[in-house]
XYZ file of C-alpha atoms in Angstrom:
596
model
C -33.203 7.214 -8.227
C -33.367 10.062 -5.743
C -29.909 11.539 -5.283
C -30.605 13.738 -2.298
C -31.088 11.172 0.479
C -28.603 11.473 3.326
C -27.697 9.001 6.036
C -30.199 8.853 8.882
C -32.837 10.821 6.952
C -35.023 7.740 6.541
C -36.305 8.640 9.996
C -37.689 12.045 9.048
C -38.241 11.840 5.291
C -40.743 9.715 3.430
C -38.972 7.287 1.101
C -40.838 6.177 -2.014
C -40.457 2.582 -3.174
C -39.211 3.827 -6.573
C -36.253 5.457 -4.790
C -34.799 2.306 -3.285
C -32.717 -0.430 -4.884
C -33.748 -4.037 -4.296
C -32.290 -7.459 -5.173
C -34.958 -7.673 -7.899
C -33.223 -4.701 -9.567
C -29.948 -6.565 -10.217
C -28.811 -5.912 -13.784
C -27.457 -8.596 -16.134
C -23.863 -8.075 -15.009
C -24.872 -8.414 -11.359
C -26.898 -11.575 -11.997
C -23.934 -13.120 -13.857
C -21.628 -12.120 -11.009
C -23.978 -13.626 -8.421
C -24.336 -16.881 -10.362
C -20.590 -17.233 -10.911
C -19.917 -16.688 -7.191
C -22.569 -19.272 -6.218
C -20.966 -21.704 -8.687
C -17.510 -21.040 -7.144
C -18.832 -21.700 -3.633
C -20.632 -24.875 -4.704
C -17.444 -26.230 -6.329
C -14.641 -24.957 -4.106
C -16.122 -24.486 -0.625
C -19.374 -26.373 0.060
C -17.984 -29.885 -0.737
C -15.057 -29.309 1.675
C -17.029 -28.138 4.718
C -15.629 -30.990 6.806
C -12.042 -29.962 6.024
C -12.813 -26.372 7.020
C -14.170 -27.630 10.351
C -10.962 -29.614 10.934
C -8.779 -26.503 10.886
C -7.386 -26.983 7.387
C -5.777 -23.531 7.185
C -3.967 -24.457 3.955
C -7.345 -25.067 2.317
C -8.543 -21.573 3.272
C -5.385 -20.081 1.758
C -5.754 -22.210 -1.384
C -9.402 -21.208 -1.935
C -8.472 -17.562 -1.344
C -5.893 -17.832 -4.142
C -8.525 -19.289 -6.467
C -10.886 -16.436 -5.547
C -8.061 -14.035 -6.449
C -7.545 -15.702 -9.855
C -11.255 -15.227 -10.631
C -11.092 -11.559 -9.663
C -13.311 -11.802 -6.578
C -10.700 -10.126 -4.356
C -10.533 -7.105 -6.666
C -14.193 -6.121 -7.116
C -13.875 -2.915 -5.061
C -10.326 -2.059 -6.165
C -9.861 0.806 -8.693
C -8.830 -0.299 -12.203
C -5.624 1.753 -11.917
C -4.354 -0.771 -9.327
C -5.411 -3.982 -11.049
C -8.998 -4.091 -9.785
C -12.415 -4.461 -11.413
C -13.563 -1.086 -10.018
C -17.163 -2.221 -9.732
C -19.795 -0.253 -7.851
C -20.519 -0.587 -4.159
C -23.587 -2.786 -4.752
C -21.381 -5.308 -6.592
C -18.915 -5.284 -3.703
C -21.739 -6.108 -1.312
C -23.193 -8.707 -3.691
C -19.931 -10.663 -3.987
C -19.429 -10.478 -0.227
C -22.991 -11.781 0.269
C -22.854 -14.821 -1.997
C -19.262 -15.869 -1.313
C -19.907 -16.044 2.441
C -22.713 -18.576 2.726
C -20.934 -21.910 3.013
C -18.488 -21.464 5.896
C -17.587 -18.633 8.232
C -13.929 -19.661 8.001
C -13.642 -18.623 4.364
C -15.940 -15.616 4.674
C -13.821 -14.250 7.545
C -10.609 -14.688 5.542
C -12.257 -13.073 2.512
C -13.750 -10.189 4.516
C -10.554 -9.483 6.450
C -8.499 -9.418 3.245
C -10.783 -7.472 0.885
C -12.107 -5.150 3.590
C -9.895 -4.113 6.464
C -6.757 -5.675 4.881
C -6.918 -3.823 1.542
C -9.324 -0.902 1.960
C -7.181 1.233 4.288
C -4.546 1.407 1.530
C -6.999 2.122 -1.328
C -8.794 4.735 0.797
C -5.878 6.376 2.619
C -2.698 5.315 0.818
C -0.415 7.584 -1.170
C -0.111 6.967 -4.912
C 3.218 5.159 -4.297
C 1.721 2.955 -1.568
C -1.251 2.034 -3.744
C 0.900 1.196 -6.773
C 3.263 -0.901 -4.675
C 0.777 -2.957 -2.657
C -2.768 -2.889 -4.003
C -2.237 -4.875 -7.256
C -0.671 -7.735 -5.248
C -3.608 -7.717 -2.813
C -6.195 -7.454 -5.602
C -4.829 -10.496 -7.452
C -4.392 -12.711 -4.394
C -0.612 -12.843 -4.885
C -0.446 -11.291 -1.398
C -2.905 -11.481 1.476
C -3.641 -8.762 3.988
C -4.358 -8.654 7.731
C -5.436 -5.890 10.075
C -3.763 -5.415 13.457
C -5.838 -3.168 15.702
C -7.054 -5.180 18.717
C -4.766 -5.676 21.721
C -5.248 -7.564 25.003
C -6.221 -4.266 26.675
C -7.750 -2.526 23.637
C -10.901 -4.069 22.169
C -13.995 -1.881 21.797
C -11.854 1.038 23.019
C -9.706 0.787 19.907
C -7.806 4.021 20.518
C -6.354 2.798 23.826
C -3.689 0.524 22.273
C -0.237 0.388 23.846
C 1.780 -0.664 20.771
C 4.518 1.951 20.261
C 6.134 3.399 17.144
C 9.475 5.150 17.747
C 11.197 7.188 15.031
C 14.785 6.112 14.364
C 17.582 8.590 15.029
C 18.278 9.067 11.330
C 14.530 9.657 10.691
C 14.241 6.962 7.989
C 12.009 4.467 9.748
C 9.832 3.724 12.769
C 10.452 0.869 15.172
C 7.192 -0.781 16.203
C 6.975 -2.741 19.468
C 3.869 -4.363 20.981
C 1.386 -7.203 20.691
C -1.873 -7.586 18.767
C -4.498 -10.294 19.198
C -7.387 -11.934 17.276
C -5.633 -11.170 13.995
C -7.508 -12.814 11.100
C -5.298 -14.166 8.262
C -2.201 -13.765 10.478
C -0.896 -17.241 9.566
C -0.644 -16.593 5.841
C -0.631 -12.808 5.379
C 2.132 -10.973 3.507
C 1.141 -7.523 4.682
C -0.448 -6.027 7.788
C -2.154 -2.752 8.550
C -0.741 -2.057 12.016
C -1.885 0.624 14.443
C 0.610 2.043 16.934
C 1.073 5.175 19.030
C 3.892 7.650 18.369
C 5.185 9.185 21.627
C 2.207 10.306 23.712
C -0.084 11.158 20.800
C -3.777 11.311 21.625
C -4.612 9.127 18.605
C -2.955 6.059 17.129
C -1.258 6.012 13.708
C -1.625 3.459 10.896
C 1.320 1.742 9.176
C 1.713 -0.674 6.272
C 3.979 -3.455 7.547
C 5.323 -6.282 5.398
C 5.292 -9.640 7.184
C 8.929 -10.662 7.603
C 9.930 -12.868 10.544
C 13.528 -11.600 10.326
C 12.245 -8.079 11.110
C 11.140 -8.678 14.700
C 7.711 -10.161 13.824
C 6.596 -13.350 15.552
C 3.260 -15.143 15.917
C 1.422 -16.971 18.670
C -0.124 -20.384 17.978
C -3.423 -20.629 16.119
C -6.278 -19.779 18.495
C -8.759 -22.507 19.454
C -12.127 -20.952 18.660
C -15.822 -21.799 18.992
C -16.353 -21.311 15.256
C -14.622 -20.054 12.076
C -12.118 -22.827 12.737
C -10.145 -22.637 9.485
C -9.836 -18.873 9.643
C -6.239 -18.302 10.734
C -6.384 -16.295 13.976
C -3.187 -15.589 15.888
C -1.502 -13.112 18.158
C 1.161 -11.044 16.398
C 4.166 -9.637 18.256
C 6.393 -6.806 17.068
C 9.851 -6.320 18.559
C 11.452 -3.152 17.176
C 10.030 -4.018 13.744
C 11.452 -1.507 11.260
C 8.896 0.242 9.066
C 10.042 2.858 6.527
C 8.587 6.328 7.220
C 6.980 6.272 3.765
C 4.830 3.341 4.978
C 2.852 5.515 7.370
C -0.820 5.493 6.309
C -2.392 8.961 6.018
C -0.939 11.343 8.611
C 0.409 10.971 12.107
C -2.397 10.405 14.619
C -4.924 9.582 11.890
C -5.053 5.866 12.649
C -8.212 6.069 14.717
C -10.023 7.750 11.821
C -8.779 5.028 9.435
C -9.899 2.322 11.838
C -13.378 3.790 12.260
C -14.000 4.327 8.547
C -12.699 0.874 7.640
C -15.158 -0.514 10.195
C -18.096 1.346 8.585
C -17.479 -0.516 5.314
C -16.820 -3.694 7.288
C -20.204 -3.415 9.002
C -22.384 -3.390 5.901
C -20.209 -6.112 4.368
C -20.607 -8.204 7.508
C -24.385 -7.831 7.224
C -24.123 -8.992 3.598
C -21.934 -11.914 4.653
C -24.757 -13.143 6.915
C -27.385 -13.222 4.127
C -26.409 -16.221 1.996
C -25.664 -18.118 5.223
C -29.344 -17.653 6.109
C -30.564 -18.668 2.640
C -28.502 -21.867 2.707
C -29.554 -22.636 6.283
C -33.233 -22.253 5.373
C -32.835 -24.420 2.260
C -31.012 -27.101 4.262
C -33.644 -27.032 7.001
C -36.512 -27.314 4.496
C -34.845 -30.237 2.678
C -34.600 -32.039 5.996
C -38.149 -31.126 7.079
C -39.556 -32.428 3.788
C -37.665 -35.738 4.085
C -37.974 -36.385 7.823
C -41.115 -38.416 8.546
C -42.625 -38.595 12.028
C -46.112 -39.830 12.922
C -46.298 -41.038 9.274
C -46.036 -37.510 7.875
C -43.165 -35.184 6.822
C -42.411 -32.792 9.680
C -42.718 -29.868 7.217
C -46.508 -30.377 7.380
C -46.523 -29.525 11.111
C -47.495 -25.987 12.067
C -44.716 -25.760 14.669
C -42.087 -26.367 11.949
C -43.840 -24.112 9.444
C -43.733 -21.246 11.953
C -39.939 -21.609 12.219
C -39.447 -21.722 8.449
C -41.640 -18.651 7.954
C -39.823 -16.604 10.607
C -36.385 -17.608 9.278
C -37.392 -16.629 5.731
C -38.978 -13.350 6.837
C -35.845 -12.205 8.657
C -33.662 -13.229 5.730
C -35.864 -11.322 3.274
C -35.829 -8.241 5.532
C -32.036 -8.397 5.819
C -31.635 -8.521 2.030
C -34.083 -5.638 1.585
C -32.295 -3.327 4.016
C -28.726 -4.284 3.042
C -29.178 -3.651 -0.684
C -31.152 -0.473 -0.015
C -28.215 0.943 1.979
C -25.592 -0.380 -0.471
C -27.246 1.467 -3.364
C -27.650 4.650 -1.298
C -23.900 4.513 -0.602
C -23.117 3.860 -4.284
C -25.302 6.808 -5.352
C -23.578 9.072 -2.848
C -20.141 7.934 -4.122
C -21.179 8.623 -7.740
C -22.483 12.101 -6.859
C -19.156 12.943 -5.220
C -17.152 11.636 -8.191
C -19.276 13.809 -10.534
C -18.508 16.762 -8.254
C -14.811 16.159 -8.831
C -13.848 14.159 -5.740
C -11.163 11.498 -6.158
C -12.274 7.850 -5.979
C -10.657 7.709 -2.539
C -12.463 10.744 -1.155
C -15.796 9.814 -2.756
C -15.814 6.316 -1.311
C -14.719 7.478 2.127
C -17.368 10.172 2.363
C -20.033 8.023 0.721
C -19.721 5.263 3.290
C -19.275 7.687 6.180
C -22.537 9.399 5.186
C -24.436 6.138 5.828
C -22.537 5.006 8.932
C -25.824 4.904 10.904
C -27.357 2.466 8.433
C -24.144 0.361 8.427
C -24.376 -0.012 12.222
C -28.104 -0.837 12.064
C -27.502 -3.554 9.475
C -24.564 -5.053 11.335
C -26.687 -5.522 14.457
C -29.911 -6.691 12.808
C -28.501 -9.183 10.337
C -25.887 -10.688 12.687
C -28.650 -11.394 15.215
C -30.944 -12.817 12.546
C -28.303 -15.250 11.272
C -27.803 -16.533 14.823
C -31.561 -17.053 15.268
C -31.765 -18.705 11.841
C -28.997 -21.232 12.514
C -30.414 -21.894 15.982
C -33.801 -22.775 14.483
C -31.968 -24.788 11.824
C -30.577 -27.007 14.587
C -34.049 -27.262 16.133
C -35.680 -28.392 12.867
C -33.013 -31.087 12.514
C -33.742 -32.159 16.108
C -31.113 -34.479 17.584
C -29.381 -34.647 14.194
C -28.893 -30.870 14.331
C -26.639 -31.246 17.352
C -24.385 -33.660 15.476
C -21.281 -32.658 13.544
C -22.539 -34.921 10.742
C -25.219 -32.350 9.897
C -24.320 -28.832 8.655
C -26.338 -26.907 11.238
C -24.051 -27.011 14.277
C -21.084 -25.543 12.372
C -23.341 -22.839 10.889
C -24.533 -21.954 14.402
C -20.973 -21.806 15.767
C -19.759 -19.699 12.834
C -22.685 -17.278 13.225
C -21.754 -16.454 16.810
C -18.730 -14.303 15.984
C -20.804 -11.950 13.813
C -22.250 -10.227 16.884
C -18.741 -9.492 18.202
C -16.442 -8.379 15.418
C -16.588 -5.102 13.460
C -17.606 -3.539 16.785
C -19.836 -5.485 19.180
C -23.589 -5.167 18.715
C -23.763 -3.202 21.954
C -21.252 -0.652 20.638
C -23.066 -0.483 17.287
C -26.441 0.051 18.944
C -25.099 3.000 20.895
C -23.231 4.320 17.860
C -26.332 4.316 15.643
C -28.273 6.604 18.014
C -25.189 8.633 18.982
C -24.334 9.354 15.338
C -27.937 10.324 14.613
C -27.961 12.826 17.479
C -24.610 14.247 16.251
C -26.002 14.620 12.728
C -28.976 16.483 14.157
C -26.642 18.826 16.084
C -24.758 19.550 12.824
C -28.008 20.206 10.974
C -27.570 17.255 8.580
C -30.779 15.590 9.781
C -33.609 17.686 11.205
C -34.673 15.764 14.281
C -35.649 18.725 16.453
C -38.469 19.979 14.197
C -40.193 16.594 13.790
C -39.660 15.757 17.505
C -41.375 19.021 18.511
C -44.210 18.294 16.072
C -44.736 14.906 17.727
C -44.754 16.541 21.191
C -47.455 18.937 19.979
C -49.440 16.082 18.439
C -49.542 14.385 21.858
C -51.469 17.384 23.191
C -54.114 17.157 20.468
C -57.216 14.981 20.470
C -56.560 12.054 18.117
C -58.731 11.586 15.045
C -61.207 8.709 15.266
C -61.845 8.553 11.510
C -61.228 5.154 9.944
C -58.806 5.796 7.050
C -59.104 4.178 3.628
C -56.618 1.310 3.615
C -57.727 -0.293 0.349
C -54.381 0.316 -1.366
C -51.566 -2.197 -0.822
C -49.513 -1.353 2.302
C -51.533 1.799 3.052
C -51.939 0.800 6.702
C -48.428 -0.654 6.986
C -46.849 2.567 5.695
C -48.903 4.576 8.148
C -47.668 2.252 10.929
C -44.071 3.021 9.879
C -44.781 6.775 10.121
C -46.203 6.192 13.616
C -43.198 4.080 14.698
C -40.949 6.953 13.618
C -43.004 9.188 15.910
C -42.297 6.794 18.793
C -38.567 7.163 18.201
C -38.810 10.950 17.924
C -40.946 11.102 21.082
C -38.632 8.912 23.177
C -35.297 10.116 21.805
C -36.440 13.749 21.691
C -37.477 13.713 25.339
C -34.273 11.896 26.329
C -32.071 14.443 24.505
C -34.000 17.280 26.153
C -33.552 15.737 29.569
C -29.919 14.578 29.380
C -28.388 16.678 26.587
C -24.766 15.774 25.879
C -24.794 13.364 28.842
C -27.193 11.055 26.989
C -24.296 8.811 25.941
C -23.754 7.938 29.605
C -27.254 6.407 29.713
C -26.359 3.278 27.786
C -29.488 1.244 28.519
C -31.630 4.092 27.240
C -29.522 4.340 24.078
C -29.858 0.583 23.553
C -33.663 0.773 23.803
C -33.747 3.722 21.366
C -31.427 1.831 19.002
C -33.752 -1.165 18.898
C -36.611 1.130 17.874
C -34.415 2.718 15.170
C -33.299 -0.686 13.862
C -36.846 -2.036 13.579
C -38.020 1.083 11.724
C -35.267 0.793 9.097
C -35.630 -2.958 8.616
C -39.454 -2.950 8.471
C -39.606 0.050 6.125
C -37.002 -1.466 3.777
C -38.982 -4.723 3.614
C -42.276 -2.969 2.863
C -40.727 -0.690 0.211
C -39.002 -3.589 -1.534
C -42.246 -5.550 -1.674
C -44.307 -2.560 -2.817
C -41.831 -1.923 -5.631
C -41.999 -5.573 -6.677
C -45.821 -5.647 -6.542
C -45.981 -2.585 -8.816
C -43.625 -4.300 -11.236
C -45.131 -7.789 -11.495
C -48.583 -7.460 -9.926
C -49.830 -7.998 -6.400
C -51.077 -11.528 -7.029
C -47.551 -12.636 -8.000
C -45.990 -11.588 -4.685
C -48.441 -12.798 -2.058
C -45.724 -14.474 0.028
C -43.488 -11.390 -0.059
C -46.446 -9.265 1.061
C -46.993 -11.723 3.910
C -43.312 -11.452 4.935
C -43.433 -7.644 4.942
C -46.584 -7.735 7.105
C -45.166 -10.357 9.474
C -41.904 -8.449 9.911
C -43.793 -5.243 10.674
C -46.025 -7.020 13.199
C -42.953 -8.125 15.171
C -41.326 -4.705 14.755
C -44.378 -3.026 16.331
C -44.127 -5.394 19.305
C -40.431 -4.616 19.797
C -40.991 -0.859 19.465
C -43.839 -1.071 22.009
C -41.673 -2.954 24.488
C -38.537 -0.824 24.055
C -40.508 2.430 23.983
C -42.203 1.535 27.252
C -38.877 0.529 28.810
C -37.387 3.905 27.900
C -40.378 6.006 28.947
C -40.841 4.415 32.389
C -37.108 4.688 33.041
C -36.625 8.426 32.509
C -40.052 10.129 32.620
C -42.297 10.595 35.650
C -45.787 11.814 36.533
C -47.793 13.598 33.847
C -44.947 13.437 31.314
C -44.773 9.668 31.707
C -48.548 9.235 31.409
C -48.663 11.449 28.317
C -45.826 9.548 26.611
C -47.302 6.142 27.450
C -50.595 7.280 25.902
C -48.637 8.454 22.852
C -46.871 5.090 22.660
C -50.217 3.299 22.707
C -51.581 5.580 19.994
C -48.499 5.244 17.769
C -48.355 1.427 17.970
C -52.041 0.739 17.407
C -53.175 -1.168 14.323
C -56.670 -0.572 12.933
C -56.557 -4.033 11.314
C -54.257 -6.530 12.992
C -52.835 -9.143 10.630
C -53.598 -12.846 10.981
C -50.112 -13.864 12.104
C -50.590 -17.629 11.815
C -52.185 -17.207 8.383
C -49.177 -15.132 7.237
C -46.722 -17.757 8.474
C -48.621 -20.573 6.766
C -48.609 -18.703 3.451
C -44.866 -17.940 3.660
C -43.914 -21.498 4.667
C -46.135 -23.185 2.050
C -44.162 -21.752 -0.877
C -40.762 -22.563 0.624
C -41.863 -26.100 1.480
C -43.325 -26.699 -1.996
C -40.212 -25.320 -3.731
C -37.946 -27.146 -1.243
C -35.686 -24.071 -0.854
C -35.535 -20.411 0.192
C -37.530 -19.139 -2.743
C -36.987 -15.373 -2.845
């Protein structure tokens, strides 16, 4: 494993397939963990889907307790505080497989293990960790996270909730209202963000849930999906919080919130993976059983196309999510070896790959929505009925594009963070961008390269797509400088190019690694998925690149960049798209499940 990769460097450094981690690399412990989580879901969650849809909040709480008894709430928690202290990949793995049956449970699980517990393990004092983390790790207590307010959503630092120090200096009195609080109905502890005096930044506090201490709740919200996830408004009226319950330092709440969200983003991507696998399997079961015109609908090309696209996106999401998870784990381990505390190592490790976390959050949340939408379509009229599992999956998927920072915010963040890293010298964007600008002036080579080796052309396409990003983003940075962040539509177009590069490259590298391990003939369908994903990625990059270029460049510059775009998105050998889809769908249909 290469230990030098930094966040965002995938854009300017060649990554070898040997240097990435893939789901095929799970060790025995990870396979056992995965299988035990699947077994838990099949016994405790899947059979009760109807109850989850009928707002059975007590059921969610009950299943959370059972998850705690089996240790699933403690995977990421250090052993010193009653946790399993497993690596970051295991954290992501458990989050992935526990989240596939219902969004209600996965939201409760994610809110508790992520933003409900992590701020204390990452920022808490030794006393705070000893007091609270073991209870949260075991499921004796449940956590919630109170950041959002009616007037403070994406602009998280604009909250109006106040914290006033008491005259004797022993405690703060918190007053204000929070909304969309997951787990509010059954939590014992809340991470609450409030502003002290006129501080520029908010401050985090650990607040025990006690109704006699000025804490009250609104009714359960009526929501489109995640219906058995308890979501309420929480009101604080001079709620007393001991000064020793401040998290980190005064004014450091915004930093806590942002770093907790980085972890939340990759975990949210993971939480959308098993949902896709189960949706695909359910759709294929139905397509194999449903007979129209005297033949199962799975034999129709129109249905096969849907199954192939659903599977391809799911496979790409897995490839990219586990690649990033292992990069984060490696970075954490390097920092621990260098003498960092577990806290510091994890914080810096995740922060290093914040760009990738944002990319994954956007890509996989949008793929799960498309997957469940096609799931409904394959079921036809039945898909629209509450008697079939697809409509609840579709409703649950919808929230994934909103929480942990909306996809719009995450798109802009991914490019914004990359530009900041370049300014700090952590990722050399300027050099490669200038090299691309020079290349545009040169006469292109008309030699036909040797593409006989597996993925030779596809990997060259990835290099060219990176040049598109460097060309567009480089010119935009030159033109707008620090004001680039005001040009949101341009940032969004650049983000889509960045996202497709990371997802397509991850899919190709995973498949190349697998082909080297088991032989090319054994992974024909995976090769087809990598090629199909790249084909779509090239189309998106072409469209978004053109949108950006025609919107900020004029005259000769525009003509030159459009010619560059054409050159950098040109295949020598275009794939047979329908043939790829047929190959991918055939295996899934014959195995009657998502087979990868």
